[in-house]
Coordinates of C-alpha atoms and ligand atoms in Angstrom, one line a residue:
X1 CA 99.1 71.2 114.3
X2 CA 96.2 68.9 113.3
X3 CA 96.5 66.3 116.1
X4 CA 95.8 66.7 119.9
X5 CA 98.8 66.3 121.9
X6 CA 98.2 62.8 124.4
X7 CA 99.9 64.7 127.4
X8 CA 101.1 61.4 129.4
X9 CA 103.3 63.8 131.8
X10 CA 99.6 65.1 132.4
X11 CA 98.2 62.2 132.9
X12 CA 101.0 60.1 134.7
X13 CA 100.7 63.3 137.6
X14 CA 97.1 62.5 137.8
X15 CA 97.2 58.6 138.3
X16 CA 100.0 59.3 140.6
X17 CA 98.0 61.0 143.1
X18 CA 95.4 58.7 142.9
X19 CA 98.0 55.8 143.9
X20 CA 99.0 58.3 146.4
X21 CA 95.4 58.2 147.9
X22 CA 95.1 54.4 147.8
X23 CA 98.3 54.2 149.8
X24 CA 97.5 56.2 152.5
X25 CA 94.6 54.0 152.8
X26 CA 96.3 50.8 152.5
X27 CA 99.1 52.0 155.1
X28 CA 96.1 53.4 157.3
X29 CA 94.3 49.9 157.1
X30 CA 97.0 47.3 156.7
X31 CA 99.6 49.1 158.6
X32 CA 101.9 48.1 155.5
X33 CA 103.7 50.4 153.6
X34 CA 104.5 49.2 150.4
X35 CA 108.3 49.0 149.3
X36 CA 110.0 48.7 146.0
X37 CA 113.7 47.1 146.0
X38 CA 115.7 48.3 142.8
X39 CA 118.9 46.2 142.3
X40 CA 121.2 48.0 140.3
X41 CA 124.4 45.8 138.9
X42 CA 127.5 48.0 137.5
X43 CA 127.6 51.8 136.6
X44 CA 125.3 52.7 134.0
X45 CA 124.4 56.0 133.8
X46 CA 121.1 55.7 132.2
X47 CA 120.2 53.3 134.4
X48 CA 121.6 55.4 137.5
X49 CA 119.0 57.8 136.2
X50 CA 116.3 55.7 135.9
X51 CA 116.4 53.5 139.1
X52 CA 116.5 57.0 140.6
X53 CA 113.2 58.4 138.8
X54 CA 111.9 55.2 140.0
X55 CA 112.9 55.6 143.8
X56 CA 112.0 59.4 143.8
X57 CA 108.6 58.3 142.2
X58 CA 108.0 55.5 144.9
X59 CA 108.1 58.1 147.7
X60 CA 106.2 60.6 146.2
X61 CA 103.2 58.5 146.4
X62 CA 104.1 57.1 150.1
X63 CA 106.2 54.2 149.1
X64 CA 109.4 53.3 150.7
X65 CA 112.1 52.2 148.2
X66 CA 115.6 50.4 148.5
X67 CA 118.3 50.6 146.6
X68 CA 120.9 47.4 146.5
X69 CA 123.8 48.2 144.5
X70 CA 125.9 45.6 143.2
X71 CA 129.9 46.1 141.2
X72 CA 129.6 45.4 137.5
X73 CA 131.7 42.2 138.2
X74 CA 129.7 40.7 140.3
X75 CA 128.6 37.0 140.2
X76 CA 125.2 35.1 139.2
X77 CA 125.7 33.4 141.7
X78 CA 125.6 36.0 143.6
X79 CA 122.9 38.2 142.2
X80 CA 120.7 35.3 142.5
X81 CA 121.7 35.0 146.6
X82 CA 120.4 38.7 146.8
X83 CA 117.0 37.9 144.6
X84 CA 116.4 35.1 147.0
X85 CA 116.9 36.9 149.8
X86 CA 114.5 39.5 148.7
X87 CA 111.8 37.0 147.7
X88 CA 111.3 36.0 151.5
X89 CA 111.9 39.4 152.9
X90 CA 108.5 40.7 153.7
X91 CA 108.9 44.0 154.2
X92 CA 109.4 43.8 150.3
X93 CA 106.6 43.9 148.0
X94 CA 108.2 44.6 144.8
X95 CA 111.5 43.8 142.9
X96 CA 112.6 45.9 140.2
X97 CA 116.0 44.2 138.6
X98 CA 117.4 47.2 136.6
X99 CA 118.3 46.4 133.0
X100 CA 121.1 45.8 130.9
X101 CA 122.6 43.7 133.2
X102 CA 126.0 42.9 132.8
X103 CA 127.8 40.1 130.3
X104 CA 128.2 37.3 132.6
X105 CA 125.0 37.5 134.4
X106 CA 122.2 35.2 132.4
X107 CA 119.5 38.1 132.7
X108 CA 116.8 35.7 132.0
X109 CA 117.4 33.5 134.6
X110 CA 118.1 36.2 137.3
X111 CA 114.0 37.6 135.7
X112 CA 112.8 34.2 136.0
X113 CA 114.6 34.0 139.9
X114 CA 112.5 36.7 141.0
X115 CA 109.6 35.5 142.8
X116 CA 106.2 36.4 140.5
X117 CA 104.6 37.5 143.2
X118 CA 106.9 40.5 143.5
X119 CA 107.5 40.5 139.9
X120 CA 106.3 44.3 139.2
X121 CA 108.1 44.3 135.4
X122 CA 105.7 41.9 134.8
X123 CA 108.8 39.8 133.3
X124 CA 108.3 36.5 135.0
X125 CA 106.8 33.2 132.5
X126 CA 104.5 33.3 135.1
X127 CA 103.2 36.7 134.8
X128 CA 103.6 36.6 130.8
X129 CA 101.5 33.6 130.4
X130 CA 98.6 34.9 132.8
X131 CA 98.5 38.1 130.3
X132 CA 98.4 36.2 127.3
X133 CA 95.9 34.2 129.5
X134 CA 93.3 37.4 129.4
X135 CA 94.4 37.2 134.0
X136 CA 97.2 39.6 134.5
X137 CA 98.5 39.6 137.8
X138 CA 100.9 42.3 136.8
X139 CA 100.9 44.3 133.6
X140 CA 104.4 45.2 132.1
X141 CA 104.7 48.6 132.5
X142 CA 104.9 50.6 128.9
X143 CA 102.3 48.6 127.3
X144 CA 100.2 49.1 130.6
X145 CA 100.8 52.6 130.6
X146 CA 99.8 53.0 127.0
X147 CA 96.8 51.4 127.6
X148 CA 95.5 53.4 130.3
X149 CA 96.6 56.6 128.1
X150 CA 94.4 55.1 125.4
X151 CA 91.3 54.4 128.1
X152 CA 91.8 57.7 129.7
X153 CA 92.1 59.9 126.5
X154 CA 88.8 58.3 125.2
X155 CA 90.4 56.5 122.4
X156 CA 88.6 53.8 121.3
X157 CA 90.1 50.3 120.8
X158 CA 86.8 47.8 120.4
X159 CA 87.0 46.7 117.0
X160 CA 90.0 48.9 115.5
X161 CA 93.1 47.9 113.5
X162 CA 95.8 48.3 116.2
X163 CA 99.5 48.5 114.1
X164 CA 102.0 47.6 116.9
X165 CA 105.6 48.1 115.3
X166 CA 107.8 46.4 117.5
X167 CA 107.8 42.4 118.9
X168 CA 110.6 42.5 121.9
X169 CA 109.3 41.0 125.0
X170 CA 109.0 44.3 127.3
X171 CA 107.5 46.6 124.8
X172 CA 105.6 45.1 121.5
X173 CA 104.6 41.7 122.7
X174 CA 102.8 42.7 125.6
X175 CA 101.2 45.6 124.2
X176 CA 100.1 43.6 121.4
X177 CA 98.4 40.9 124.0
X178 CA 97.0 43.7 126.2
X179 CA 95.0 45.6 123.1
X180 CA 94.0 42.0 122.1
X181 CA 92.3 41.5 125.1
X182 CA 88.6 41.5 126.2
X183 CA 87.6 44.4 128.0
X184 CA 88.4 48.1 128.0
X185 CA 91.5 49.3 126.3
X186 CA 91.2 46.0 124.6
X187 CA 89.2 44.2 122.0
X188 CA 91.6 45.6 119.2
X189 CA 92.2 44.0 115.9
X190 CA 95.7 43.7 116.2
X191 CA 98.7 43.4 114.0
X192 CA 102.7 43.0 115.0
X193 CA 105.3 44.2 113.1
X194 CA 108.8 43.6 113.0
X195 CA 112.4 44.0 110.8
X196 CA 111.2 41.3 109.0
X197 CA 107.5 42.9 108.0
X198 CA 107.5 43.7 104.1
X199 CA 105.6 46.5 102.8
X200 CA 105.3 48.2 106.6
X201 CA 103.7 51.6 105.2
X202 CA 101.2 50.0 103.4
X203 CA 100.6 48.0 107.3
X204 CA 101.4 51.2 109.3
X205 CA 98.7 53.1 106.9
X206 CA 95.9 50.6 107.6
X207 CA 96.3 51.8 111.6
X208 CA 94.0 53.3 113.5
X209 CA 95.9 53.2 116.6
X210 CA 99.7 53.1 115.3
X211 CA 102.1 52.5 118.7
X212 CA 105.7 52.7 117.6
X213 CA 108.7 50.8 119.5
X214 CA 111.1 49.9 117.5
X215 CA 114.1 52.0 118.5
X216 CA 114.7 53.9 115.5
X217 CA 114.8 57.7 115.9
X218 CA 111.6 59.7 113.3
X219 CA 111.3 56.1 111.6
X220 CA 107.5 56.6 111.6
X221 CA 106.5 59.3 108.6
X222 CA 104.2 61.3 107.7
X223 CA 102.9 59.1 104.5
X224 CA 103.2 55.9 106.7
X225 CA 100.2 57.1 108.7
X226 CA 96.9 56.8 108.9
X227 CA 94.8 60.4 108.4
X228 CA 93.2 60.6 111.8
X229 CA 95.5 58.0 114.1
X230 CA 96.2 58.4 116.9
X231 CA 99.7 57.4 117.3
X232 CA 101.5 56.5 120.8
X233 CA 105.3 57.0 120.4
X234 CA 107.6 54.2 123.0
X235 CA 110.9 55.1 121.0
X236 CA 113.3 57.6 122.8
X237 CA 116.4 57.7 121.2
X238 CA 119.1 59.9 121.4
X239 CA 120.5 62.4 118.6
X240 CA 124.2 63.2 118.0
X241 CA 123.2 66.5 118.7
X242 CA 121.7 65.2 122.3
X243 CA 118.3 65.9 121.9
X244 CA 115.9 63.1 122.8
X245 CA 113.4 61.9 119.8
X246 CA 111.0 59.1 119.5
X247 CA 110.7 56.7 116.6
X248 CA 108.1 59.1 115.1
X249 CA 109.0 61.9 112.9
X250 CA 106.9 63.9 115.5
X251 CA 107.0 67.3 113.4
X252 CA 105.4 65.7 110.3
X253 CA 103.1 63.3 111.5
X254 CA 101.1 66.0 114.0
X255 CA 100.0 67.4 110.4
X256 CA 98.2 64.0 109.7
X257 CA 97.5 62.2 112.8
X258 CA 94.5 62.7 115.0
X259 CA 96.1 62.2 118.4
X260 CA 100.2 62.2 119.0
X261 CA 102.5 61.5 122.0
X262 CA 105.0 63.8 122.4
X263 CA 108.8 62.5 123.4
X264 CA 109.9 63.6 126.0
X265 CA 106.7 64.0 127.8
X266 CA 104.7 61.1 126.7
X267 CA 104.8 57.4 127.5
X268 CA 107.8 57.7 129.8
X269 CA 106.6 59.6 133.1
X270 CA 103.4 56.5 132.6
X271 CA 106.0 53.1 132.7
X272 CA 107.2 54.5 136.1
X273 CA 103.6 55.2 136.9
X274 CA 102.2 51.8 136.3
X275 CA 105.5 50.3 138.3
X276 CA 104.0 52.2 141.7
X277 CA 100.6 51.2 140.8
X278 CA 102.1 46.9 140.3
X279 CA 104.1 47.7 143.3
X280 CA 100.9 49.2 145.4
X281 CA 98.9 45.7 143.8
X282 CA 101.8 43.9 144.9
X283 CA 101.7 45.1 148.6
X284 CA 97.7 44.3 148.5
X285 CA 98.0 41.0 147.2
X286 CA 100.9 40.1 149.9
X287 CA 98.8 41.8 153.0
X288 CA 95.8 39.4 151.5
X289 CA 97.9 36.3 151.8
X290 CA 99.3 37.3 155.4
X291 CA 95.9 37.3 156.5
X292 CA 94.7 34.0 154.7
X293 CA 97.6 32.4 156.6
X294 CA 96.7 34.0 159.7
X295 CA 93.2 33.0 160.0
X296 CA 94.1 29.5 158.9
Ligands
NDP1 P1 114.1 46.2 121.2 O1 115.4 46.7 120.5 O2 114.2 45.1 122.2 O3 113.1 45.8 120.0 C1 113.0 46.6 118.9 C2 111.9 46.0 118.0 O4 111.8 46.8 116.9 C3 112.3 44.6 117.5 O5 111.2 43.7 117.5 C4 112.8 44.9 116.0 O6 112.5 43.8 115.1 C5 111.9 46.0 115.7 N1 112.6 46.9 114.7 C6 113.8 47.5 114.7 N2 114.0 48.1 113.6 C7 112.9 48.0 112.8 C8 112.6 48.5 111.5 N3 113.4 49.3 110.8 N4 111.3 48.2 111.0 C9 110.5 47.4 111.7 N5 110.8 46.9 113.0 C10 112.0 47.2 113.5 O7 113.5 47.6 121.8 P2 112.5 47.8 123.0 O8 111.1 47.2 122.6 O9 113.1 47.5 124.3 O10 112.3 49.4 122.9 C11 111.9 50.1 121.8 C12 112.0 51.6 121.9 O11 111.2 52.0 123.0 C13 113.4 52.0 122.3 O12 113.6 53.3 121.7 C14 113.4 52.1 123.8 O13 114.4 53.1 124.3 C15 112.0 52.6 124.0 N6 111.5 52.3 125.3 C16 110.8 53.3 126.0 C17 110.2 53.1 127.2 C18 109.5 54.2 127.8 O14 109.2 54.1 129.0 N7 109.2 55.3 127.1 C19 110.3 51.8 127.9 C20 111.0 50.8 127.1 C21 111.5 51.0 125.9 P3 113.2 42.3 115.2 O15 112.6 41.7 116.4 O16 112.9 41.7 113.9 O17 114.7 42.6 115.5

């Protein structure tokens, strides 16, 4: 194998106990601990499993989590009733609305109802414009995770050609804007590619730092990379045979590429990682305001 192996199970374990560490100061200090609400609408059993990853996560570190369930036939109307009820809670820092949500709920507005302050997806127009702004309040998870995986691995980003394949809103956009930025794990030359893109190898090949999202299980080969890349793999698909894969063709492209994320093992255990560490900004940034008020 030619390329080191970016361990983000590693790396999530270590970032975890330092947000452990902050907590207990925080709680020592503020005599706050910070919560995490997960709303989860219907039965769907990957999202059983994550919203439990989630909640097991949140304690780990010191958190305390909720869990609001809600039947898969239940109202917008009445989703929203719960998100506002939430939003003025205050022993609730962050708001995690599990997705898909069911067909008659307008997921966008239900996102867009959650107050940005406790917006820890990072979903809110809000919270996307102050990214794209160069201010985030709250980073959306994956890309955020990525980056600190690029930053922490010493991968360089100032002034290299970053190949993002991928535009959705919770994945490829905000990675794009985050490597775009100025600062550390930033200042990239960036480049977003889509189903649309013509001639992607001859894109893909140009990348120095090659992040694949796209959904499609061992889309990314060998001869569409880079010698040298490092390449971060967001895909997890799953075979017909069961076995989880990412959208890279892992196997082959270890032979070219510099540095490789493995899947499982890579960029997942870091998007539940950086949800604790928005939710842990989200409790600071709430204690903050309780005592502007107070001394007002
Ligand atoms: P979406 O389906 O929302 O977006 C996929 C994107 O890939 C679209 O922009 C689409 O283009 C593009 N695309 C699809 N096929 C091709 C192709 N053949 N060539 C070029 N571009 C293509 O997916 P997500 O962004 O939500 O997720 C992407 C992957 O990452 C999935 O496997 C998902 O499971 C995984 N994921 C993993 C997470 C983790 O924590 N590890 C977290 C979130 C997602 P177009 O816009 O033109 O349709």
């Amino acid at each position: 194998m030619a390329a080191a192996l970016l361990d983000g199970k590693a790396l999530a374990a270590r970032i975890q106990a330092e947000i452990a560490e902050e907590v207990r100061a925080f709680t020592a200090q503020m005599h706050v601990t910070p919560c995490l609400a997960a709303v989860l609408v219907g039965e769907n059993p990957a999202s059983e499993v994550y919203v439990r990853n989630k909640r097991l996560a949140s304690e780990r570190v010191g958190m305390t989590s909720r869990l609001i369930r809600m039947d898969s036939q239940t109202s917008q109307h009445k989703l929203l009733a719960l998100v506002a009820q939430l939003n003025a809670d205050t022993a609730v820092h962050g708001i995690l609305i599990q997705l898909p949500l069911p067909k008659q709920i307008d997921s966008h507005a239900v996102l867009c109802a959650v107050s940005p302050l406790k917006d820890v997806d990072a979903f809110h127009p809000e919270n996307v414009g102050l990214l794209v702004q160069g201010t985030p309040r709250f980073a959306p998870c994956t890309p955020y995770g990525v980056q600190q995986l690029l930053i922490r691995s010493g991968i360089e980003t100032a002034g290299r050609h970053a190949v993002v394949l991928g535009r959705s809103d919770i994945v490829g956009k905000p990675m794009a804007n985050l490597l775009v930025q100025r600062g550390p794990g930033g200042d990239a030359t960036v480049t977003i590619c889509h189903s649309k893109t013509r001639d992607l190898a001859a894109i893909t090949r140009q990348a120095d730092i090659l992040i694949a999202a796209i959904g499609q299980a061992q889309f990314v080969k060998a001869d569409m990379v880079k010698p040298g890349a490092a390449v971060v793999d967001v895909g997890m698909n799953r075979l017909d045979s069961g076995k989880l894969v990412g959208d890279v063709d892992f196997d082959a492209v270890k032979e070219v590429a510099g540095h490789i994320t493995p899947v499982p093992g890579g960029v997942g255990p870091l998007t539940v990682t950086m949800l604790l560490k928005n939710t842990l900004s989200a409790a600071i940034l709430s204690a903050v305001k309780r005592d502007l008020l107070n001394t007002d």
